[in-house]
Tab-separated table of C-alpha atoms and ligand atoms in Angstrom:
chain	number	residue	atom	x	y	z
A	1	UNK	CA	-0.015	-0.001	0.028
A	2	UNK	CA	2.825	2.461	-0.411
A	3	UNK	CA	1.152	4.067	-3.444
A	4	UNK	CA	-1.370	5.390	-1.056
A	5	UNK	CA	-1.596	7.645	2.156
A	6	UNK	CA	-3.150	5.821	4.854
A	7	UNK	CA	-4.830	6.934	8.288
A	8	UNK	CA	-1.231	6.325	9.756
A	9	UNK	CA	-0.139	9.335	7.645
A	10	UNK	CA	-2.976	11.665	8.634
A	11	UNK	CA	-3.164	14.194	11.408
A	12	UNK	CA	-6.634	13.723	12.428
A	13	UNK	CA	-7.263	15.476	15.804
A	14	UNK	CA	-9.650	18.357	15.652
A	15	UNK	CA	-10.079	17.691	11.835
A	16	UNK	CA	-13.454	17.324	9.896
A	17	UNK	CA	-12.849	14.078	8.091
A	18	UNK	CA	-15.073	13.051	5.073
A	19	UNK	CA	-15.332	9.520	5.123
A	20	UNK	CA	-16.732	7.689	2.046
A	21	UNK	CA	-18.146	4.417	3.073
A	22	UNK	CA	-20.431	1.837	1.236
A	23	UNK	CA	-23.563	1.515	3.076
A	24	UNK	CA	-25.472	0.083	0.334
A	25	UNK	CA	-26.464	-2.842	2.408
A	26	UNK	CA	-29.192	-5.592	1.883
A	27	UNK	CA	-32.595	-4.502	3.559
A	28	UNK	CA	-35.597	-6.781	4.209
A	29	UNK	CA	-38.789	-5.430	5.499
A	30	UNK	CA	-37.207	-2.079	6.152
A	31	UNK	CA	-34.283	-3.563	8.189
A	32	UNK	CA	-30.735	-4.294	7.493
A	33	UNK	CA	-30.615	-7.723	6.671
A	34	UNK	CA	-26.786	-8.176	6.574
A	35	UNK	CA	-24.400	-5.925	8.308
A	36	UNK	CA	-20.948	-7.031	6.878
A	37	UNK	CA	-20.519	-3.623	5.050
A	38	UNK	CA	-21.130	-1.647	8.221
A	39	UNK	CA	-18.832	-3.947	10.199
A	40	UNK	CA	-15.926	-3.574	7.606
A	41	UNK	CA	-15.831	0.363	8.094
A	42	UNK	CA	-15.980	0.258	11.929
A	43	UNK	CA	-12.026	0.130	12.274
A	44	UNK	CA	-11.826	3.348	10.119
A	45	UNK	CA	-14.534	5.154	12.038
A	46	UNK	CA	-13.234	4.156	15.488
A	47	UNK	CA	-9.427	5.249	14.546
A	48	UNK	CA	-10.621	8.504	13.345
A	49	UNK	CA	-13.038	9.143	16.369
A	50	UNK	CA	-10.319	7.966	18.872
A	51	UNK	CA	-7.602	10.196	17.286
A	52	UNK	CA	-10.011	13.150	18.037
A	53	UNK	CA	-11.307	13.669	14.416
A	54	UNK	CA	-14.873	14.503	13.506
A	55	UNK	CA	-16.254	11.568	11.357
A	56	UNK	CA	-18.525	12.822	8.573
A	57	UNK	CA	-19.692	9.696	6.790
A	58	UNK	CA	-20.737	9.826	3.063
A	59	UNK	CA	-22.443	7.068	1.369
A	60	UNK	CA	-24.965	6.126	-1.295
A	61	UNK	CA	-28.042	3.798	-1.076
A	62	UNK	CA	-29.756	2.060	-3.935
A	63	UNK	CA	-30.074	3.786	-7.351
A	64	UNK	CA	-32.660	6.644	-6.689
A	65	UNK	CA	-34.109	8.515	-9.679
A	66	UNK	CA	-34.121	12.277	-9.504
A	67	UNK	CA	-34.068	13.326	-5.940
A	68	UNK	CA	-34.800	12.225	-2.394
A	69	UNK	CA	-37.208	9.340	-1.509
A	70	UNK	CA	-37.832	7.588	1.805
A	71	UNK	CA	-37.023	4.149	0.367
A	72	UNK	CA	-33.420	5.040	-0.405
A	73	UNK	CA	-32.909	7.284	2.631
A	74	UNK	CA	-29.998	6.320	4.884
A	75	UNK	CA	-31.877	6.887	8.121
A	76	UNK	CA	-32.504	3.256	8.820
A	77	UNK	CA	-28.927	2.467	8.113
A	78	UNK	CA	-27.739	4.948	10.658
A	79	UNK	CA	-29.889	3.291	13.234
A	80	UNK	CA	-28.279	0.017	12.355
A	81	UNK	CA	-24.925	1.350	12.683
A	82	UNK	CA	-25.084	2.417	16.327
A	83	UNK	CA	-24.727	-1.128	17.677
A	84	UNK	CA	-21.750	-1.805	15.634
A	85	UNK	CA	-19.827	1.401	15.858
A	86	UNK	CA	-19.830	1.808	19.724
A	87	UNK	CA	-20.373	5.586	19.141
A	88	UNK	CA	-23.578	7.408	18.702
A	89	UNK	CA	-24.126	7.914	14.822
A	90	UNK	CA	-26.229	11.214	14.221
A	91	UNK	CA	-28.021	11.570	10.948
A	92	UNK	CA	-28.989	14.573	9.108
A	93	UNK	CA	-31.399	14.100	6.105
A	94	UNK	CA	-29.316	16.550	4.019
A	95	UNK	CA	-26.163	15.870	2.021
A	96	UNK	CA	-25.060	19.320	1.483
A	97	UNK	CA	-26.390	23.003	2.195
A	98	UNK	CA	-27.309	24.738	5.340
A	99	UNK	CA	-28.609	21.974	7.344
A	100	UNK	CA	-25.555	19.832	6.593
A	101	UNK	CA	-23.102	22.701	7.501
A	102	UNK	CA	-25.026	23.383	10.718
A	103	UNK	CA	-24.740	19.858	11.692
A	104	UNK	CA	-21.016	19.427	11.011
A	105	UNK	CA	-20.413	22.726	12.791
A	106	UNK	CA	-22.283	21.385	15.851
A	107	UNK	CA	-20.091	18.336	15.960
A	108	UNK	CA	-17.411	17.675	18.689
A	109	UNK	CA	-14.247	15.970	18.359
A	110	UNK	CA	-14.915	12.235	18.220
A	111	UNK	CA	-18.313	12.629	16.842
A	112	UNK	CA	-19.933	10.502	14.093
A	113	UNK	CA	-22.491	11.991	11.594
A	114	UNK	CA	-23.959	10.298	8.614
A	115	UNK	CA	-25.113	12.744	5.761
A	116	UNK	CA	-27.968	11.723	3.695
A	117	UNK	CA	-27.709	9.557	0.433
A	118	UNK	CA	-25.092	11.392	-1.934
A	119	UNK	CA	-27.165	10.086	-4.925
A	120	UNK	CA	-30.140	12.298	-4.222
A	121	UNK	CA	-27.927	14.950	-5.951
A	122	UNK	CA	-27.428	14.468	-9.721
A	123	UNK	CA	-23.924	16.204	-9.218
A	124	UNK	CA	-22.806	12.823	-7.428
A	125	UNK	CA	-23.068	10.353	-10.451
A	126	UNK	CA	-21.998	13.268	-12.891
A	127	UNK	CA	-18.941	13.795	-10.638
A	128	UNK	CA	-19.858	17.661	-11.110
A	129	UNK	CA	-17.441	20.372	-9.612
A	130	UNK	CA	-20.280	22.292	-8.038
A	131	UNK	CA	-21.368	19.311	-5.917
A	132	UNK	CA	-17.770	18.315	-5.134
A	133	UNK	CA	-17.175	21.934	-3.983
A	134	UNK	CA	-20.417	21.510	-1.670
A	135	UNK	CA	-19.178	18.437	-0.264
A	136	UNK	CA	-15.488	19.646	0.115
A	137	UNK	CA	-16.684	22.666	2.183
A	138	UNK	CA	-17.925	20.232	4.759
A	139	UNK	CA	-14.351	18.598	5.426
A	140	UNK	CA	-10.695	19.217	5.974
A	141	UNK	CA	-9.538	15.887	4.793
A	142	UNK	CA	-10.946	12.993	2.807
A	143	UNK	CA	-10.657	9.206	3.583
A	144	UNK	CA	-12.010	6.734	1.031
A	145	UNK	CA	-13.033	3.317	2.762
A	146	UNK	CA	-15.447	2.182	-0.001
A	147	UNK	CA	-13.538	-0.209	-2.360
A	148	UNK	CA	-17.051	-1.545	-3.306
A	149	UNK	CA	-18.051	1.768	-4.765
A	150	UNK	CA	-14.563	2.439	-6.280
A	151	UNK	CA	-15.508	1.368	-9.731
A	152	UNK	CA	-17.604	4.492	-9.843
A	153	UNK	CA	-16.149	7.924	-10.685
A	154	UNK	CA	-18.572	9.858	-8.551
A	155	UNK	CA	-18.093	13.164	-6.579
A	156	UNK	CA	-17.706	11.246	-3.293
A	157	UNK	CA	-15.724	8.413	-4.588
A	158	UNK	CA	-13.455	10.084	-7.079
A	159	UNK	CA	-13.879	13.999	-7.151
A	160	UNK	CA	-13.340	14.587	-3.400
A	161	UNK	CA	-9.949	12.787	-3.616
A	162	UNK	CA	-8.648	15.455	-6.238
A	163	UNK	CA	-10.066	18.193	-3.966
A	164	UNK	CA	-8.801	17.377	-0.369
A	165	UNK	CA	-5.826	15.587	1.169
A	166	UNK	CA	-6.825	12.159	0.463
A	167	UNK	CA	-6.118	8.881	2.456
A	168	UNK	CA	-7.143	5.185	1.970
A	169	UNK	CA	-9.255	3.760	5.067
A	170	UNK	CA	-8.552	0.512	6.737
A	171	UNK	CA	-11.167	-1.341	4.662
A	172	UNK	CA	-9.939	-0.143	1.432
A	173	UNK	CA	-6.370	-1.073	2.352
A	174	UNK	CA	-7.569	-4.613	3.503
A	175	UNK	CA	-9.688	-5.262	0.440
A	176	UNK	CA	-6.694	-4.417	-1.899
A	177	UNK	CA	-4.095	-6.414	0.202
A	178	UNK	CA	-6.524	-9.520	0.581
A	179	UNK	CA	-7.623	-9.603	-2.984
A	180	UNK	CA	-4.109	-9.141	-4.337
A	181	UNK	CA	-2.892	-11.929	-1.902
A	182	UNK	CA	-5.548	-14.351	-3.080
A	183	UNK	CA	-5.692	-13.518	-6.692
A	184	UNK	CA	-2.483	-12.084	-7.948
A	185	UNK	CA	-1.369	-15.543	-9.278
A	186	UNK	CA	-4.289	-17.736	-8.978
A	187	UNK	CA	-3.843	-21.604	-9.176
A	188	UNK	CA	-5.782	-22.791	-12.389
A	189	UNK	CA	-8.250	-23.800	-13.476
A	190	UNK	CA	-9.946	-20.546	-12.317
A	191	UNK	CA	-13.836	-20.540	-12.371
A	192	UNK	CA	-15.841	-17.211	-12.143
A	193	UNK	CA	-19.394	-17.504	-11.006
A	194	UNK	CA	-21.562	-14.489	-11.950
A	195	UNK	CA	-25.180	-14.240	-10.973
A	196	UNK	CA	-27.374	-11.738	-9.329
A	197	UNK	CA	-29.724	-9.086	-10.701
A	198	UNK	CA	-27.508	-6.168	-11.915
A	199	UNK	CA	-27.456	-7.452	-15.570
A	200	UNK	CA	-27.031	-4.224	-17.325
A	201	UNK	CA	-24.091	-3.023	-15.345
A	202	UNK	CA	-22.277	-6.292	-15.051
A	203	UNK	CA	-23.043	-8.100	-18.506
A	204	UNK	CA	-20.414	-5.980	-20.314
A	205	UNK	CA	-17.705	-6.970	-17.813
A	206	UNK	CA	-18.069	-10.654	-18.915
A	207	UNK	CA	-16.655	-10.021	-22.381
A	208	UNK	CA	-13.347	-9.253	-20.489
A	209	UNK	CA	-13.816	-11.698	-17.743
A	210	UNK	CA	-13.890	-14.742	-20.391
A	211	UNK	CA	-10.181	-13.814	-21.211
A	212	UNK	CA	-9.133	-13.998	-17.455
A	213	UNK	CA	-10.776	-17.118	-16.417
A	214	UNK	CA	-10.985	-20.771	-17.642
A	215	UNK	CA	-14.516	-21.389	-16.712
A	216	UNK	CA	-17.444	-18.837	-16.554
A	217	UNK	CA	-20.436	-20.139	-14.566
A	218	UNK	CA	-23.505	-17.830	-15.144
A	219	UNK	CA	-26.465	-17.787	-12.858
A	220	UNK	CA	-29.344	-15.599	-11.442
A	221	UNK	CA	-30.958	-12.875	-13.652
A	222	UNK	CA	-27.722	-12.837	-15.715
A	223	UNK	CA	-28.276	-16.402	-16.926
A	224	UNK	CA	-31.868	-15.619	-17.818
A	225	UNK	CA	-30.453	-12.905	-20.368
A	226	UNK	CA	-28.175	-15.503	-21.881
A	227	UNK	CA	-30.871	-18.231	-22.161
A	228	UNK	CA	-33.158	-15.520	-23.821
A	229	UNK	CA	-30.114	-15.023	-26.162
A	230	UNK	CA	-30.050	-18.715	-26.990
A	231	UNK	CA	-33.689	-18.376	-28.284
A	232	UNK	CA	-35.408	-19.847	-25.058
A	233	UNK	CA	-38.619	-18.433	-23.577
A	234	UNK	CA	-37.852	-17.222	-20.010
A	235	UNK	CA	-41.439	-16.258	-19.324
A	236	UNK	CA	-41.796	-13.469	-16.925
A	237	UNK	CA	-38.073	-13.808	-15.443
A	238	UNK	CA	-35.862	-10.943	-14.770
A	239	UNK	CA	-34.171	-10.623	-18.111
A	240	UNK	CA	-32.798	-7.795	-20.177
A	241	UNK	CA	-34.064	-8.603	-23.487
A	242	UNK	CA	-32.352	-5.539	-25.109
A	243	UNK	CA	-28.961	-6.930	-24.048
A	244	UNK	CA	-29.465	-10.422	-25.726
A	245	UNK	CA	-27.083	-9.372	-28.585
A	246	UNK	CA	-24.428	-8.393	-26.144
A	247	UNK	CA	-24.885	-11.894	-24.465
A	248	UNK	CA	-24.598	-13.595	-28.011
A	249	UNK	CA	-21.461	-11.776	-28.686
A	250	UNK	CA	-19.909	-12.965	-25.457
A	251	UNK	CA	-20.852	-16.554	-26.089
A	252	UNK	CA	-19.309	-16.402	-29.676
A	253	UNK	CA	-16.029	-14.820	-28.475
A	254	UNK	CA	-15.653	-16.926	-25.376
A	255	UNK	CA	-12.384	-18.439	-26.999
A	256	UNK	CA	-10.839	-21.135	-24.507
A	257	UNK	CA	-13.187	-20.095	-21.704
A	258	UNK	CA	-15.771	-22.808	-21.066
A	259	UNK	CA	-19.261	-21.085	-20.417
A	260	UNK	CA	-21.686	-22.744	-18.150
A	261	UNK	CA	-25.206	-21.965	-18.139
A	262	UNK	CA	-28.109	-23.519	-16.055
A	263	UNK	CA	-29.934	-26.551	-17.579
A	264	UNK	CA	-32.727	-26.629	-15.375
A	265	UNK	CA	-34.554	-24.201	-13.145
A	266	UNK	CA	-36.913	-23.741	-10.303
A	267	UNK	CA	-39.838	-21.616	-11.418
A	268	UNK	CA	-42.850	-19.955	-9.777
A	269	UNK	CA	-45.592	-17.548	-10.957
A	270	UNK	CA	-45.260	-15.248	-7.914
A	271	UNK	CA	-42.032	-13.231	-6.712
A	272	UNK	CA	-42.753	-14.343	-3.035
A	273	UNK	CA	-41.459	-16.620	-0.404
A	274	UNK	CA	-42.982	-20.020	-0.394
A	275	UNK	CA	-44.579	-19.524	-3.796
A	276	UNK	CA	-45.785	-22.538	-5.559
A	277	UNK	CA	-42.767	-23.859	-7.464
A	278	UNK	CA	-41.773	-26.659	-9.969
A	279	UNK	CA	-38.381	-27.681	-11.395
A	280	UNK	CA	-38.208	-27.530	-15.297
A	281	UNK	CA	-35.584	-27.930	-17.851
A	282	UNK	CA	-34.675	-24.174	-19.116
A	283	UNK	CA	-36.701	-25.214	-22.529
A	284	UNK	CA	-39.654	-25.630	-20.538
A	285	UNK	CA	-40.413	-22.462	-18.763
A	286	UNK	CA	-44.213	-21.300	-19.281
A	287	UNK	CA	-44.910	-17.683	-20.440
A	288	UNK	CA	-46.491	-17.021	-17.124
A	289	UNK	CA	-43.698	-18.386	-15.000
A	290	UNK	CA	-40.215	-16.896	-13.851
A	291	UNK	CA	-36.998	-18.490	-13.141
A	292	UNK	CA	-36.177	-18.001	-9.367
A	293	UNK	CA	-33.424	-20.373	-8.868
A	294	UNK	CA	-31.254	-22.953	-10.713
A	295	UNK	CA	-32.551	-26.603	-10.581
A	296	UNK	CA	-30.941	-29.794	-9.174
A	297	UNK	CA	-29.235	-30.878	-12.322
A	298	UNK	CA	-27.486	-27.443	-12.723
A	299	UNK	CA	-26.504	-27.571	-9.052
A	300	UNK	CA	-24.755	-30.991	-9.606
A	301	UNK	CA	-23.086	-29.683	-12.693
A	302	UNK	CA	-21.656	-26.818	-10.899
A	303	UNK	CA	-20.507	-28.739	-7.971
A	304	UNK	CA	-18.656	-31.173	-10.238
A	305	UNK	CA	-17.036	-28.282	-11.823
A	306	UNK	CA	-15.810	-27.060	-8.422
A	307	UNK	CA	-14.069	-30.415	-7.922
A	308	UNK	CA	-11.889	-29.757	-10.942
A	309	UNK	CA	-11.163	-25.966	-10.288
A	310	UNK	CA	-8.479	-24.686	-8.147
A	311	UNK	CA	-9.670	-21.134	-7.723
A	312	UNK	CA	-13.233	-19.689	-7.580
A	313	UNK	CA	-14.264	-15.959	-7.870
A	314	UNK	CA	-17.987	-15.373	-7.182
A	315	UNK	CA	-20.451	-12.398	-7.468
A	316	UNK	CA	-24.036	-12.546	-7.645
A	317	UNK	CA	-26.361	-15.402	-6.154
A	318	UNK	CA	-27.864	-18.060	-8.204
A	319	UNK	CA	-31.426	-17.205	-7.293
A	320	UNK	CA	-33.857	-15.041	-5.618
A	321	UNK	CA	-32.035	-16.215	-2.224
A	322	UNK	CA	-34.030	-13.960	0.176
A	323	UNK	CA	-37.176	-15.855	-0.697
A	324	UNK	CA	-37.156	-19.249	0.725
A	325	UNK	CA	-36.871	-21.930	-1.045
A	326	UNK	CA	-35.277	-20.127	-3.871
A	327	UNK	CA	-31.986	-19.903	-1.850
A	328	UNK	CA	-31.215	-23.514	-2.532
A	329	UNK	CA	-28.942	-23.154	-5.392
A	330	UNK	CA	-26.710	-20.619	-3.914
A	331	UNK	CA	-26.846	-22.410	-0.603
A	332	UNK	CA	-25.891	-25.969	-1.970
A	333	UNK	CA	-23.061	-24.519	-4.300
A	334	UNK	CA	-21.871	-22.385	-1.381
A	335	UNK	CA	-21.602	-25.320	0.899
A	336	UNK	CA	-19.946	-27.416	-1.706
A	337	UNK	CA	-17.185	-24.523	-2.107
A	338	UNK	CA	-16.910	-24.115	1.462
A	339	UNK	CA	-16.047	-27.905	1.846
A	340	UNK	CA	-13.447	-27.947	-0.694
A	341	UNK	CA	-11.869	-24.797	0.818
A	342	UNK	CA	-11.785	-26.409	4.027
A	343	UNK	CA	-10.013	-29.526	2.599
A	344	UNK	CA	-7.479	-27.327	0.883
A	345	UNK	CA	-8.144	-28.107	-2.642
A	346	UNK	CA	-10.007	-24.966	-3.601
A	347	UNK	CA	-9.237	-21.145	-3.061
A	348	UNK	CA	-12.639	-19.286	-2.709
A	349	UNK	CA	-13.104	-15.652	-3.000
A	350	UNK	CA	-16.579	-14.098	-3.226
A	351	UNK	CA	-17.830	-10.496	-3.178
A	352	UNK	CA	-20.877	-8.302	-3.239
A	353	UNK	CA	-23.551	-6.947	-0.771
A	354	UNK	CA	-26.081	-9.751	-1.389
A	355	UNK	CA	-23.614	-12.454	-2.293
A	356	UNK	CA	-22.047	-12.085	1.148
A	357	UNK	CA	-25.471	-11.801	2.698
A	358	UNK	CA	-26.371	-15.006	0.875
A	359	UNK	CA	-23.097	-16.787	2.088
A	360	UNK	CA	-23.716	-15.712	5.637
A	361	UNK	CA	-27.299	-17.108	5.418
A	362	UNK	CA	-25.839	-20.402	4.126
A	363	UNK	CA	-23.569	-20.688	7.329
A	364	UNK	CA	-20.318	-20.891	5.121
A	365	UNK	CA	-18.920	-17.198	5.291
A	366	UNK	CA	-16.157	-18.288	7.613
A	367	UNK	CA	-15.209	-21.054	5.546
A	368	UNK	CA	-14.312	-19.072	2.349
A	369	UNK	CA	-10.787	-18.054	1.791
A	370	UNK	CA	-11.835	-14.282	1.524
A	371	UNK	CA	-15.158	-12.431	1.407
A	372	UNK	CA	-14.949	-9.000	-0.283
A	373	UNK	CA	-17.697	-6.252	0.233
A	374	UNK	CA	-17.284	-5.625	-3.198
A	375	UNK	CA	-19.438	-6.918	-6.329
A	376	UNK	CA	-19.223	-4.858	-9.412
A	377	UNK	CA	-15.947	-3.322	-8.238
A	378	UNK	CA	-14.657	-6.790	-7.456
A	379	UNK	CA	-15.330	-7.972	-11.075
A	380	UNK	CA	-13.907	-4.827	-12.692
A	381	UNK	CA	-10.640	-5.349	-10.402
A	382	UNK	CA	-10.503	-8.808	-11.556
A	383	UNK	CA	-10.728	-7.533	-15.239
A	384	UNK	CA	-7.630	-5.777	-14.489
A	385	UNK	CA	-9.449	-2.309	-14.823
A	386	UNK	CA	-8.335	0.874	-13.198
A	387	UNK	CA	-10.973	1.720	-10.514
A	388	UNK	CA	-11.368	5.438	-10.384
A	389	UNK	CA	-11.797	5.649	-6.693
A	390	UNK	CA	-8.467	3.727	-6.118
A	391	UNK	CA	-6.747	5.515	-8.626
A	392	UNK	CA	-7.505	9.093	-7.324
A	393	UNK	CA	-6.058	7.963	-4.050
A	394	UNK	CA	-2.714	7.172	-5.416
A	395	UNK	CA	0.139	9.606	-4.130
A	396	UNK	CA	0.718	12.187	-6.730
B	1	ATP	N1	-33.369	-15.417	-11.099
B	1	ATP	C1	-33.508	-14.400	-10.422
B	1	ATP	N2	-34.748	-13.528	-10.414
B	1	ATP	C2	-34.744	-12.348	-9.691
B	1	ATP	N3	-33.947	-12.063	-9.041
B	1	ATP	C3	-32.728	-12.651	-8.659
B	1	ATP	C4	-32.465	-13.915	-9.524
B	1	ATP	N4	-31.354	-14.331	-8.955
B	1	ATP	C5	-30.657	-13.453	-8.372
B	1	ATP	N5	-31.571	-12.426	-7.980
B	1	ATP	C6	-31.519	-11.212	-7.333
B	1	ATP	O1	-30.005	-10.770	-7.425
B	1	ATP	C7	-29.895	-9.790	-6.291
B	1	ATP	C8	-28.441	-9.714	-5.945
B	1	ATP	O2	-27.817	-9.292	-7.143
B	1	ATP	P1	-26.575	-8.156	-7.266
B	1	ATP	O3	-26.086	-8.176	-8.677
B	1	ATP	O4	-27.036	-6.909	-6.684
B	1	ATP	O5	-25.470	-8.892	-6.430
B	1	ATP	P2	-24.479	-8.368	-5.136
B	1	ATP	O6	-23.880	-9.499	-4.482
B	1	ATP	O7	-25.233	-7.395	-4.203
B	1	ATP	O8	-23.445	-7.478	-6.011
B	1	ATP	P3	-23.200	-5.924	-5.899
B	1	ATP	O9	-22.528	-5.794	-4.644
B	1	ATP	O10	-22.397	-5.509	-7.081
B	1	ATP	O11	-24.632	-5.242	-5.735
B	1	ATP	C9	-30.584	-10.445	-5.092
B	1	ATP	O12	-31.541	-9.589	-4.496
B	1	ATP	C10	-31.403	-11.671	-5.801
B	1	ATP	O13	-32.612	-11.703	-5.286
B	2	3PG	O1	-23.474	-2.652	-4.116
B	2	3PG	C1	-22.619	-2.309	-4.743
B	2	3PG	O2	-21.954	-2.974	-5.595
B	2	3PG	C2	-21.949	-0.842	-4.647
B	2	3PG	O3	-22.533	-0.126	-3.493
B	2	3PG	C3	-22.317	-0.027	-6.036
B	2	3PG	O4	-23.475	0.171	-6.096
B	2	3PG	P1	-23.976	0.596	-7.730
B	2	3PG	O5	-23.791	-0.633	-8.531
B	2	3PG	O6	-25.453	1.030	-7.632
B	2	3PG	O7	-22.963	1.696	-8.293
């Protein structure tokens, strides 16, 4: 980490420290359902507070469209943080402007304050100078502890690092160190598992990933788009029909990389826990059904691949794991991977907000080689891409 200034280099006492964290945590029924991303930023928050700095947390939540909305407010996340941080975490429902300035001005050394969702302002994703200026006015120095958002060149992830003295936080350091250690020279064959729901933002990455890995196993909503690209009827499944051309190109240009798609699926007519379901081959999904998990034949095929792989990298669950029994595919594959890790025959690295939540739910999180908080950022790092949030921290 000699490329970066870290908290050890920062003079924190009495300083207003803007800390970018990733609090884009899984929620169920209005409550945080997995606290991994919160727990990972606690060392940075405590270090700054204990050194007498004022900790001003910046974070995004979800993908709000055009301004504030209750569903994407960070208020509930602030409440969940208090148990973990060990300091009171105040929350102000503003990111910039007079109320935010007033809240920061009222802070004492060692206080922790969370500002509202940075994405409630269009200047965040556009990385606009005017928004960067408003954020920068709230702090003296900037710390980035959000590796999982470092693939976004946004005001709070990239712009601020150019405006204020910038430091890598403890979690940022730990992620880069651990991923480099586990994956710099991976033992082959390397299998990547990519599933989940963020099809439009992750599909493009697969074109490069096939050049880096020996086997690409595709699951979740991502697989539905590939199945549709092969001309299969995926019914009401989560699927990006306008990206089927991209999916076809990836299949055509996979080169030596073996691409594995589900051969069967668990389908239901309703997206809810306990919905009546049936197992079908992927050719037999009815128009009013949706694929909510991979089926038993796919699970067996994937666990057989794990036996011959030496390293797996995994982002995105195989199904809608929050709704039982559609967690079965993810849980069974995760358990098989954990067992092989324990026996020493497989290195397992997984990342992503929901992926880590699913692995925690499967009871295997402690048995993987490494769990990253990052999903999309992890995949881009794997591709060898420059992550703007990391790049902006490099000493100049
Ligand atoms: N077949 C499916 N149909 C609908 N939703 C699915 C399906 N398979 C997976 N999902 C959903 O995908 C979501 C997780 O996808 P996502 O790409 O956000 O993964 P992640 O691990 O959180 O990565 P990141 O950190 O990049 O967000 C879960 O909410 C899960 O319910
Ligand atoms: O969950 C994530 O991967 C990060 O918080 C980034 O979220 P985004 O994909 O909405 O930018």
